Amino acid sequence: MSFSRRISTQLRSSCVHLPTTIILATLMLAMFFIEGTQAQRTPTISYITQEQIKDVGGTVEFDCSVQYASEYPVIWTKNAGDSVFLSTGSTLVIKDSRFALRYDPNSSTYKLQIKDIQETDAGTYTCQIVMSVVHKVSANVQLSVRRPPVISDNSTQSLVASEGSEVQMECYASGYPTPTINWRRENNAILPTDSATYVGNILKIKSVKKEDRGTYYCVADNGVSVGDRRNINLEVEFAPVITVPRPRLGQALQYDMDLECHIEAYPPPAIVWLKDDVQLANNQHYSISHFATADEYTDSTLRVITIEKRQYGDYVCKAVNKLGQAEARVNLFETVIPVCPPACGQAYYGDAERVAATSLASVGILLAFLFTR
């Protein structure tokens, strides 16, 4: 006979003279008491450790306190895609010397410890009371492992853009806590955002200029270790720009003279020299040389050899690339006195007697000029 039925029989036998309503009320109170007592004995997890944040190489301990679970298995699992079974009851299942399990019978607490924490240990750990295949009581604790920033491969590595176009450089990094991304330029030059630094994963330049080209630094930092950095090279394609250091040059007959122009362009341009709309080439009258000082800068020199009358006049330095072209003029005119350089020590062109006579005349003119001062 059940406990509630015994209570009902005893009440009926001992309280036959009591009013029926009192008997019924007493019976209901007894049944509520019994049901409440039974409900209190349902297995529960009374405590679970809160989220833990640890460094690589550290130690962590998770506590799971249970009540009314002495007849049921208590297990620890790690949830990382597929669940990894770690322990059952007071027995450790995983074969890893870094893991340990202790059971404290006084507090009914299952203590899971992990030593020498690795990055792969991060995840959700679950303490679970298994009452049946479908009836379980669970509690979770999150383990986060501090990791230094590592810039991802999907970040921008280098970029080539045409002048005036929009440019977008991207930088992403893994790590915990989530890294902050800072942008800087080489030599702390001002960014196109008009500031020395910029915070964010994406650095945008709405209309890129040739002055924006160069090296940009993407720096990821989260306070763990020294952070990570990537150098991103931005090349800006632009039409040639030519500057002439000396637009007018004088030289005496039968001497050499160098005509120069400096070209700024990317991609590197084709460079030619012209006179009277005729392209010049290397021969006994002219020598052309180009010297690239950087990807975007080229110095071009035209040497006019043993100048003759017909070689005086305007020369054109012309540069062409896929974005456009530019040209600049240099005027070569006749002088009586040779200009040095490049005429210094020049005594091997033309007739030797004429050269010697010209040199003596030049010296005489210079001396006369000095004495008359």
mmCIF file of C-alpha atoms in Angstrom:
data_model
loop_
_atom_site.group_PDB
_atom_site.id
_atom_site.type_symbol
_atom_site.label_atom_id
_atom_site.label_comp_id
_atom_site.label_asym_id
_atom_site.label_seq_id
_atom_site.Cartn_x
_atom_site.Cartn_y
_atom_site.Cartn_z
ATOM 1 C CA MET A 1 0.000 0.000 0.000
ATOM 2 C CA SER A 2 1.339 3.470 -0.919
ATOM 3 C CA PHE A 3 2.183 6.120 1.600
ATOM 4 C CA SER A 4 -0.642 8.406 0.441
ATOM 5 C CA ARG A 5 -3.186 5.571 0.656
ATOM 6 C CA ARG A 6 -2.012 4.708 4.211
ATOM 7 C CA ILE A 7 -2.415 8.368 5.219
ATOM 8 C CA SER A 8 -5.910 8.416 3.720
ATOM 9 C CA THR A 9 -6.957 5.215 5.593
ATOM 10 C CA GLN A 10 -5.551 6.460 8.910
ATOM 11 C CA LEU A 11 -7.361 9.764 8.515
ATOM 12 C CA ARG A 12 -10.634 8.008 7.806
ATOM 13 C CA SER A 13 -10.320 5.651 10.806
ATOM 14 C CA SER A 14 -9.181 8.267 13.305
ATOM 15 C CA CYS A 15 -11.318 11.111 12.189
ATOM 16 C CA VAL A 16 -14.680 9.452 11.493
ATOM 17 C CA HIS A 17 -16.412 12.069 13.549
ATOM 18 C CA LEU A 18 -14.714 15.038 11.785
ATOM 19 C CA PRO A 19 -16.462 16.925 9.037
ATOM 20 C CA THR A 20 -15.729 15.628 5.545
ATOM 21 C CA THR A 21 -14.259 18.970 4.363
ATOM 22 C CA ILE A 22 -11.580 18.928 7.074
ATOM 23 C CA ILE A 23 -10.595 15.374 6.185
ATOM 24 C CA LEU A 24 -10.287 16.221 2.509
ATOM 25 C CA ALA A 25 -8.224 19.334 3.198
ATOM 26 C CA THR A 26 -5.831 17.415 5.444
ATOM 27 C CA LEU A 27 -5.461 14.687 2.803
ATOM 28 C CA MET A 28 -4.642 17.185 0.053
ATOM 29 C CA LEU A 29 -2.014 18.909 2.194
ATOM 30 C CA ALA A 30 -0.324 15.575 2.882
ATOM 31 C CA MET A 31 -0.241 14.713 -0.826
ATOM 32 C CA PHE A 32 1.259 18.118 -1.730
ATOM 33 C CA PHE A 33 3.937 17.579 0.909
ATOM 34 C CA ILE A 34 4.821 14.157 -0.507
ATOM 35 C CA GLU A 35 4.992 15.420 -4.098
ATOM 36 C CA GLY A 36 7.151 18.396 -3.064
ATOM 37 C CA THR A 37 9.556 16.081 -1.264
ATOM 38 C CA GLN A 38 9.841 13.863 -4.332
ATOM 39 C CA ALA A 39 10.394 16.906 -6.651
ATOM 40 C CA GLN A 40 13.259 18.187 -4.474
ATOM 41 C CA ARG A 41 15.125 14.951 -5.089
ATOM 42 C CA THR A 42 15.375 15.439 -8.861
ATOM 43 C CA PRO A 43 19.094 15.540 -9.798
ATOM 44 C CA THR A 44 20.378 19.080 -10.335
ATOM 45 C CA ILE A 45 23.634 20.938 -10.990
ATOM 46 C CA SER A 46 23.885 23.475 -8.180
ATOM 47 C CA TYR A 47 27.151 25.138 -9.293
ATOM 48 C CA ILE A 48 29.346 25.405 -12.386
ATOM 49 C CA THR A 49 32.540 27.438 -12.732
ATOM 50 C CA GLN A 50 32.131 30.715 -14.623
ATOM 51 C CA GLU A 51 33.936 31.500 -17.889
ATOM 52 C CA GLN A 52 37.708 31.238 -17.651
ATOM 53 C CA ILE A 53 40.342 33.200 -19.614
ATOM 54 C CA LYS A 54 43.858 31.737 -19.431
ATOM 55 C CA ASP A 55 47.284 32.068 -21.026
ATOM 56 C CA VAL A 56 48.992 29.345 -23.007
ATOM 57 C CA GLY A 57 50.925 27.142 -20.570
ATOM 58 C CA GLY A 58 48.678 27.983 -17.601
ATOM 59 C CA THR A 59 46.348 25.812 -15.486
ATOM 60 C CA VAL A 60 42.571 25.870 -15.163
ATOM 61 C CA GLU A 61 40.108 23.985 -12.948
ATOM 62 C CA PHE A 62 36.380 23.560 -13.579
ATOM 63 C CA ASP A 63 34.030 22.718 -10.672
ATOM 64 C CA CYS A 64 30.662 21.043 -11.152
ATOM 65 C CA SER A 65 28.587 20.547 -7.976
ATOM 66 C CA VAL A 66 25.557 18.238 -8.165
ATOM 67 C CA GLN A 67 22.652 17.276 -5.886
ATOM 68 C CA TYR A 68 20.634 14.062 -5.714
ATOM 69 C CA ALA A 69 22.779 12.505 -8.425
ATOM 70 C CA SER A 70 24.403 9.642 -6.507
ATOM 71 C CA GLU A 71 22.511 7.069 -8.586
ATOM 72 C CA TYR A 72 23.336 8.652 -11.945
ATOM 73 C CA PRO A 73 26.545 9.061 -13.950
ATOM 74 C CA VAL A 74 28.051 12.568 -14.062
ATOM 75 C CA ILE A 75 30.212 13.190 -17.119
ATOM 76 C CA TRP A 76 32.481 15.931 -18.501
ATOM 77 C CA THR A 77 32.640 16.558 -22.262
ATOM 78 C CA LYS A 78 34.287 19.154 -24.494
ATOM 79 C CA ASN A 79 32.183 20.563 -27.299
ATOM 80 C CA ALA A 80 34.293 21.599 -30.291
ATOM 81 C CA GLY A 81 32.254 20.574 -33.306
ATOM 82 C CA ASP A 82 32.141 16.912 -32.248
ATOM 83 C CA SER A 83 31.865 16.265 -28.511
ATOM 84 C CA VAL A 84 34.930 14.767 -26.813
ATOM 85 C CA PHE A 85 34.180 12.441 -23.897
ATOM 86 C CA LEU A 86 36.495 13.367 -20.981
ATOM 87 C CA SER A 87 35.255 11.602 -17.838
ATOM 88 C CA THR A 88 32.469 9.605 -16.233
ATOM 89 C CA GLY A 89 31.888 9.739 -12.516
ATOM 90 C CA SER A 90 35.271 9.980 -10.829
ATOM 91 C CA THR A 91 37.078 8.226 -13.689
ATOM 92 C CA LEU A 92 39.066 10.135 -16.303
ATOM 93 C CA VAL A 93 38.518 8.696 -19.776
ATOM 94 C CA ILE A 94 40.733 10.888 -21.973
ATOM 95 C CA LYS A 95 44.330 9.670 -22.243
ATOM 96 C CA ASP A 96 46.095 12.995 -21.794
ATOM 97 C CA SER A 97 48.493 13.565 -18.903
ATOM 98 C CA ARG A 98 47.561 17.247 -18.833
ATOM 99 C CA PHE A 99 44.028 16.382 -17.667
ATOM 100 C CA ALA A 100 43.115 15.358 -14.113
ATOM 101 C CA LEU A 101 39.810 14.664 -12.296
ATOM 102 C CA ARG A 102 38.994 14.823 -8.593
ATOM 103 C CA TYR A 103 35.735 14.115 -6.794
ATOM 104 C CA ASP A 104 34.949 15.833 -3.493
ATOM 105 C CA PRO A 105 32.241 13.743 -1.729
ATOM 106 C CA ASN A 106 31.625 16.400 0.921
ATOM 107 C CA SER A 107 30.329 18.884 -1.659
ATOM 108 C CA SER A 108 29.469 16.373 -4.416
ATOM 109 C CA THR A 109 31.786 18.326 -6.721
ATOM 110 C CA TYR A 110 33.545 16.975 -9.808
ATOM 111 C CA LYS A 111 36.748 18.952 -10.463
ATOM 112 C CA LEU A 112 38.255 18.825 -13.935
ATOM 113 C CA GLN A 113 41.792 20.250 -14.188
ATOM 114 C CA ILE A 114 43.855 21.046 -17.292
ATOM 115 C CA LYS A 115 47.566 21.845 -17.035
ATOM 116 C CA ASP A 116 49.916 23.316 -19.650
ATOM 117 C CA ILE A 117 46.979 24.852 -21.533
ATOM 118 C CA GLN A 118 47.249 24.871 -25.324
ATOM 119 C CA GLU A 119 45.381 27.007 -27.849
ATOM 120 C CA THR A 120 43.409 23.923 -28.906
ATOM 121 C CA ASP A 121 41.992 23.574 -25.375
ATOM 122 C CA ALA A 122 39.767 26.622 -25.906
ATOM 123 C CA GLY A 123 36.077 25.791 -26.185
ATOM 124 C CA THR A 124 32.959 24.880 -24.227
ATOM 125 C CA TYR A 125 33.157 22.254 -21.457
ATOM 126 C CA THR A 126 29.912 20.570 -20.348
ATOM 127 C CA CYS A 127 29.089 18.930 -17.032
ATOM 128 C CA GLN A 128 26.142 16.566 -17.453
ATOM 129 C CA ILE A 129 23.965 14.323 -15.272
ATOM 130 C CA VAL A 130 22.617 11.479 -17.415
ATOM 131 C CA MET A 131 19.280 10.179 -16.102
ATOM 132 C CA SER A 132 18.169 8.495 -19.319
ATOM 133 C CA VAL A 133 18.812 8.521 -23.050
ATOM 134 C CA VAL A 134 16.584 11.578 -23.454
ATOM 135 C CA HIS A 135 16.641 13.094 -19.976
ATOM 136 C CA LYS A 136 19.817 14.938 -19.041
ATOM 137 C CA VAL A 137 20.795 17.932 -16.895
ATOM 138 C CA SER A 138 23.664 20.027 -18.293
ATOM 139 C CA ALA A 139 25.710 23.119 -17.482
ATOM 140 C CA ASN A 140 28.417 24.720 -19.604
ATOM 141 C CA VAL A 141 31.630 26.626 -18.887
ATOM 142 C CA GLN A 142 33.657 28.468 -21.560
ATOM 143 C CA LEU A 143 37.450 28.361 -21.669
ATOM 144 C CA SER A 144 39.111 31.119 -23.693
ATOM 145 C CA VAL A 145 42.869 30.967 -24.293
ATOM 146 C CA ARG A 146 44.787 34.194 -24.851
ATOM 147 C CA ARG A 147 46.533 34.009 -28.221
ATOM 148 C CA PRO A 148 48.866 36.552 -29.822
ATOM 149 C CA PRO A 149 47.618 38.153 -33.042
ATOM 150 C CA VAL A 150 48.351 36.493 -36.371
ATOM 151 C CA ILE A 151 47.484 38.444 -39.510
ATOM 152 C CA SER A 152 45.369 36.317 -41.834
ATOM 153 C CA ASP A 153 46.357 35.297 -45.343
ATOM 154 C CA ASN A 154 43.211 36.932 -46.761
ATOM 155 C CA SER A 155 44.644 40.358 -45.884
ATOM 156 C CA THR A 156 45.966 42.579 -48.672
ATOM 157 C CA GLN A 157 49.613 41.918 -49.532
ATOM 158 C CA SER A 158 50.259 44.410 -52.345
ATOM 159 C CA LEU A 159 48.161 46.584 -54.600
ATOM 160 C CA VAL A 160 48.470 48.370 -57.933
ATOM 161 C CA ALA A 161 45.914 51.075 -58.793
ATOM 162 C CA SER A 162 45.535 53.806 -61.379
ATOM 163 C CA GLU A 163 45.594 57.412 -60.227
ATOM 164 C CA GLY A 164 42.098 58.658 -59.412
ATOM 165 C CA SER A 165 40.620 55.224 -58.707
ATOM 166 C CA GLU A 166 39.288 53.986 -55.367
ATOM 167 C CA VAL A 167 41.651 51.829 -53.329
ATOM 168 C CA GLN A 168 40.739 49.464 -50.502
ATOM 169 C CA MET A 169 43.341 47.743 -48.329
ATOM 170 C CA GLU A 170 42.126 45.050 -45.932
ATOM 171 C CA CYS A 171 43.759 43.562 -42.851
ATOM 172 C CA TYR A 172 42.366 40.809 -40.612
ATOM 173 C CA ALA A 173 43.914 38.952 -37.691
ATOM 174 C CA SER A 174 43.101 36.038 -35.431
ATOM 175 C CA GLY A 175 43.872 35.956 -31.718
ATOM 176 C CA TYR A 176 42.234 36.341 -28.317
ATOM 177 C CA PRO A 177 41.205 38.859 -27.162
ATOM 178 C CA THR A 178 40.124 40.089 -30.596
ATOM 179 C CA PRO A 179 43.045 42.127 -31.982
ATOM 180 C CA THR A 180 42.780 45.811 -32.842
ATOM 181 C CA ILE A 181 44.009 46.760 -36.330
ATOM 182 C CA ASN A 182 46.036 49.971 -36.696
ATOM 183 C CA TRP A 183 47.303 51.454 -39.970
ATOM 184 C CA ARG A 184 50.467 53.542 -40.392
ATOM 185 C CA ARG A 185 52.665 54.658 -43.262
ATOM 186 C CA GLU A 186 56.380 54.274 -43.712
ATOM 187 C CA ASN A 187 58.357 56.955 -41.852
ATOM 188 C CA ASN A 188 55.107 57.953 -40.083
ATOM 189 C CA ALA A 189 53.951 59.839 -43.165
ATOM 190 C CA ILE A 190 50.401 61.192 -43.080
ATOM 191 C CA LEU A 191 47.757 58.718 -44.247
ATOM 192 C CA PRO A 192 45.241 59.618 -46.964
ATOM 193 C CA THR A 193 42.778 59.928 -44.044
ATOM 194 C CA ASP A 194 44.751 63.071 -42.999
ATOM 195 C CA SER A 195 45.957 61.406 -39.812
ATOM 196 C CA ALA A 196 49.095 59.551 -38.738
ATOM 197 C CA THR A 197 47.162 56.411 -37.714
ATOM 198 C CA TYR A 198 43.852 54.792 -38.557
ATOM 199 C CA VAL A 199 41.969 52.062 -36.661
ATOM 200 C CA GLY A 200 39.899 49.504 -38.546
ATOM 201 C CA ASN A 201 40.115 46.437 -40.756
ATOM 202 C CA ILE A 202 39.652 48.354 -44.009
ATOM 203 C CA LEU A 203 41.596 51.426 -45.128
ATOM 204 C CA LYS A 204 39.874 53.179 -48.041
ATOM 205 C CA ILE A 205 41.250 55.838 -50.360
ATOM 206 C CA LYS A 206 38.431 57.271 -52.475
ATOM 207 C CA SER A 207 40.623 58.887 -55.137
ATOM 208 C CA VAL A 208 44.198 57.703 -54.944
ATOM 209 C CA LYS A 209 47.022 60.085 -55.898
ATOM 210 C CA LYS A 210 50.590 59.319 -56.875
ATOM 211 C CA GLU A 211 51.681 60.838 -53.561
ATOM 212 C CA ASP A 212 49.774 58.036 -51.803
ATOM 213 C CA ARG A 213 52.080 55.344 -53.158
ATOM 214 C CA GLY A 214 54.470 53.620 -50.808
ATOM 215 C CA THR A 215 54.492 51.167 -47.900
ATOM 216 C CA TYR A 216 51.593 50.897 -45.465
ATOM 217 C CA TYR A 217 51.844 49.016 -42.162
ATOM 218 C CA CYS A 218 48.941 46.941 -40.864
ATOM 219 C CA VAL A 219 49.576 46.339 -37.136
ATOM 220 C CA ALA A 220 47.490 43.841 -35.119
ATOM 221 C CA ASP A 221 47.631 44.083 -31.325
ATOM 222 C CA ASN A 222 45.635 42.572 -28.448
ATOM 223 C CA GLY A 223 48.041 43.005 -25.533
ATOM 224 C CA VAL A 224 49.357 39.444 -25.859
ATOM 225 C CA SER A 225 52.991 39.180 -26.943
ATOM 226 C CA VAL A 226 54.356 41.828 -29.340
ATOM 227 C CA GLY A 227 51.565 41.670 -31.915
ATOM 228 C CA ASP A 228 51.914 41.150 -35.653
ATOM 229 C CA ARG A 229 52.634 43.436 -38.614
ATOM 230 C CA ARG A 230 52.280 43.254 -42.377
ATOM 231 C CA ASN A 231 53.856 45.591 -44.910
ATOM 232 C CA ILE A 232 51.523 46.394 -47.794
ATOM 233 C CA ASN A 233 53.019 48.041 -50.849
ATOM 234 C CA LEU A 234 50.746 50.368 -52.802
ATOM 235 C CA GLU A 235 51.811 51.206 -56.347
ATOM 236 C CA VAL A 236 49.935 53.987 -58.107
ATOM 237 C CA GLU A 237 50.005 54.079 -61.894
ATOM 238 C CA PHE A 238 50.174 57.602 -63.297
ATOM 239 C CA ALA A 239 51.090 59.426 -66.505
ATOM 240 C CA PRO A 240 54.637 60.770 -66.886
ATOM 241 C CA VAL A 241 55.680 64.061 -65.313
ATOM 242 C CA ILE A 242 58.915 65.608 -66.663
ATOM 243 C CA THR A 243 61.119 68.223 -65.044
ATOM 244 C CA VAL A 244 64.179 69.813 -66.691
ATOM 245 C CA PRO A 245 66.843 71.077 -64.266
ATOM 246 C CA ARG A 246 68.469 73.384 -66.884
ATOM 247 C CA PRO A 247 66.112 74.406 -69.714
ATOM 248 C CA ARG A 248 68.858 76.443 -71.516
ATOM 249 C CA LEU A 249 72.453 75.325 -71.928
ATOM 250 C CA GLY A 250 75.380 76.936 -73.754
ATOM 251 C CA GLN A 251 78.483 75.302 -75.145
ATOM 252 C CA ALA A 252 81.275 76.159 -77.581
ATOM 253 C CA LEU A 253 81.731 74.459 -80.941
ATOM 254 C CA GLN A 254 83.570 71.132 -80.991
ATOM 255 C CA TYR A 255 82.837 70.447 -77.301
ATOM 256 C CA ASP A 256 80.396 68.061 -75.655
ATOM 257 C CA MET A 257 77.301 69.022 -73.659
ATOM 258 C CA ASP A 258 74.893 66.982 -71.499
ATOM 259 C CA LEU A 259 71.150 67.690 -71.699
ATOM 260 C CA GLU A 260 69.104 66.241 -68.829
ATOM 261 C CA CYS A 261 65.482 65.543 -67.950
ATOM 262 C CA HIS A 262 63.969 63.839 -64.900
ATOM 263 C CA ILE A 263 60.909 61.633 -65.464
ATOM 264 C CA GLU A 264 58.422 60.521 -62.816
ATOM 265 C CA ALA A 265 55.989 57.851 -64.008
ATOM 266 C CA TYR A 266 54.584 54.404 -63.279
ATOM 267 C CA PRO A 267 54.702 52.023 -64.989
ATOM 268 C CA PRO A 268 58.176 53.011 -66.220
ATOM 269 C CA PRO A 269 57.787 54.908 -69.496
ATOM 270 C CA ALA A 270 59.460 54.698 -72.878
ATOM 271 C CA ILE A 271 61.818 57.696 -73.150
ATOM 272 C CA VAL A 272 63.066 59.291 -76.395
ATOM 273 C CA TRP A 273 64.931 62.432 -77.377
ATOM 274 C CA LEU A 274 63.978 64.400 -80.507
ATOM 275 C CA LYS A 275 65.385 67.286 -82.505
ATOM 276 C CA ASP A 276 63.373 68.897 -85.271
ATOM 277 C CA ASP A 277 60.780 66.106 -84.811
ATOM 278 C CA VAL A 278 63.372 63.441 -85.583
ATOM 279 C CA GLN A 279 64.055 60.768 -82.956
ATOM 280 C CA LEU A 280 67.702 60.607 -81.971
ATOM 281 C CA ALA A 281 69.754 57.450 -81.522
ATOM 282 C CA ASN A 282 73.183 56.521 -80.220
ATOM 283 C CA ASN A 283 75.819 57.343 -82.882
ATOM 284 C CA GLN A 284 78.933 59.438 -83.385
ATOM 285 C CA HIS A 285 76.901 62.612 -82.711
ATOM 286 C CA TYR A 286 74.693 61.599 -79.766
ATOM 287 C CA SER A 287 74.818 59.330 -76.723
ATOM 288 C CA ILE A 288 71.598 58.616 -74.767
ATOM 289 C CA SER A 289 71.558 57.044 -71.310
ATOM 290 C CA HIS A 290 68.762 56.325 -68.820
ATOM 291 C CA PHE A 291 69.262 55.749 -65.105
ATOM 292 C CA ALA A 292 66.372 54.515 -62.952
ATOM 293 C CA THR A 293 66.723 55.786 -59.380
ATOM 294 C CA ALA A 294 63.508 53.999 -58.303
ATOM 295 C CA ASP A 295 60.513 52.271 -59.878
ATOM 296 C CA GLU A 296 58.898 55.644 -60.538
ATOM 297 C CA TYR A 297 61.946 57.854 -61.223
ATOM 298 C CA THR A 298 64.237 57.886 -64.238
ATOM 299 C CA ASP A 299 66.996 60.334 -65.144
ATOM 300 C CA SER A 300 67.679 60.633 -68.871
ATOM 301 C CA THR A 301 70.797 62.274 -70.329
ATOM 302 C CA LEU A 302 71.474 63.207 -73.937
ATOM 303 C CA ARG A 303 75.132 63.933 -74.638
ATOM 304 C CA VAL A 304 75.701 66.019 -77.756
ATOM 305 C CA ILE A 305 79.176 64.985 -78.976
ATOM 306 C CA THR A 306 81.622 67.411 -80.628
ATOM 307 C CA ILE A 307 78.960 70.038 -81.229
ATOM 308 C CA GLU A 308 78.508 71.289 -84.764
ATOM 309 C CA LYS A 309 76.566 74.350 -85.871
ATOM 310 C CA ARG A 310 73.563 72.308 -86.977
ATOM 311 C CA GLN A 311 73.266 70.729 -83.529
ATOM 312 C CA TYR A 312 72.322 73.947 -81.768
ATOM 313 C CA GLY A 313 68.626 74.489 -81.145
ATOM 314 C CA ASP A 314 65.740 72.887 -79.244
ATOM 315 C CA TYR A 315 65.769 69.278 -78.037
ATOM 316 C CA VAL A 316 62.665 67.464 -76.775
ATOM 317 C CA CYS A 317 62.662 64.878 -73.984
ATOM 318 C CA LYS A 318 59.520 62.742 -74.357
ATOM 319 C CA ALA A 319 58.125 60.015 -72.068
ATOM 320 C CA VAL A 320 55.152 57.712 -72.773
ATOM 321 C CA ASN A 321 53.356 55.023 -70.745
ATOM 322 C CA LYS A 322 49.880 53.483 -70.875
ATOM 323 C CA LEU A 323 48.352 56.338 -68.891
ATOM 324 C CA GLY A 324 49.636 59.187 -71.038
ATOM 325 C CA GLN A 325 52.665 61.116 -72.190
ATOM 326 C CA ALA A 326 54.667 64.233 -71.417
ATOM 327 C CA GLU A 327 57.482 66.196 -73.011
ATOM 328 C CA ALA A 328 59.861 69.002 -72.109
ATOM 329 C CA ARG A 329 62.290 71.168 -74.119
ATOM 330 C CA VAL A 330 65.950 71.936 -73.621
ATOM 331 C CA ASN A 331 67.605 74.692 -75.656
ATOM 332 C CA LEU A 332 71.272 74.342 -76.620
ATOM 333 C CA PHE A 333 72.943 77.570 -77.769
ATOM 334 C CA GLU A 334 76.457 78.523 -78.869
ATOM 335 C CA THR A 335 79.025 80.125 -76.572
ATOM 336 C CA VAL A 336 82.581 81.308 -77.171
ATOM 337 C CA ILE A 337 84.055 79.911 -73.965
ATOM 338 C CA PRO A 338 83.707 76.138 -73.378
ATOM 339 C CA VAL A 339 81.526 75.182 -70.429
ATOM 340 C CA CYS A 340 83.031 72.811 -67.900
ATOM 341 C CA PRO A 341 81.836 70.148 -67.263
ATOM 342 C CA PRO A 342 81.680 68.169 -69.467
ATOM 343 C CA ALA A 343 84.263 70.010 -71.596
ATOM 344 C CA CYS A 344 87.053 69.776 -68.986
ATOM 345 C CA GLY A 345 90.309 68.340 -70.381
ATOM 346 C CA GLN A 346 88.671 67.722 -73.737
ATOM 347 C CA ALA A 347 91.454 67.785 -76.380
ATOM 348 C CA TYR A 348 90.787 64.820 -78.628
ATOM 349 C CA TYR A 349 88.044 66.030 -80.916
ATOM 350 C CA GLY A 350 88.749 67.617 -84.329
ATOM 351 C CA ASP A 351 92.071 69.091 -85.436
ATOM 352 C CA ALA A 352 94.659 69.127 -82.634
ATOM 353 C CA GLU A 353 96.095 72.535 -83.606
ATOM 354 C CA ARG A 354 92.620 74.080 -83.655
ATOM 355 C CA VAL A 355 91.796 72.660 -80.231
ATOM 356 C CA ALA A 356 95.091 73.908 -78.761
ATOM 357 C CA ALA A 357 94.586 77.350 -80.267
ATOM 358 C CA THR A 358 91.027 77.493 -78.965
ATOM 359 C CA SER A 359 92.203 76.532 -75.506
ATOM 360 C CA LEU A 360 94.939 79.208 -75.501
ATOM 361 C CA ALA A 361 92.448 81.796 -76.708
ATOM 362 C CA SER A 362 90.062 80.809 -73.967
ATOM 363 C CA VAL A 363 92.769 81.159 -71.337
ATOM 364 C CA GLY A 364 93.713 84.589 -72.736
ATOM 365 C CA ILE A 365 90.118 85.793 -72.590
ATOM 366 C CA LEU A 366 89.775 84.605 -69.009
ATOM 367 C CA LEU A 367 93.013 86.330 -67.933
ATOM 368 C CA ALA A 368 91.992 89.566 -69.655
ATOM 369 C CA PHE A 369 88.655 89.424 -67.912
ATOM 370 C CA LEU A 370 90.287 88.953 -64.527
ATOM 371 C CA PHE A 371 92.816 91.845 -64.968
ATOM 372 C CA THR A 372 90.153 94.297 -66.095
ATOM 373 C CA ARG A 373 88.135 93.794 -62.912
#
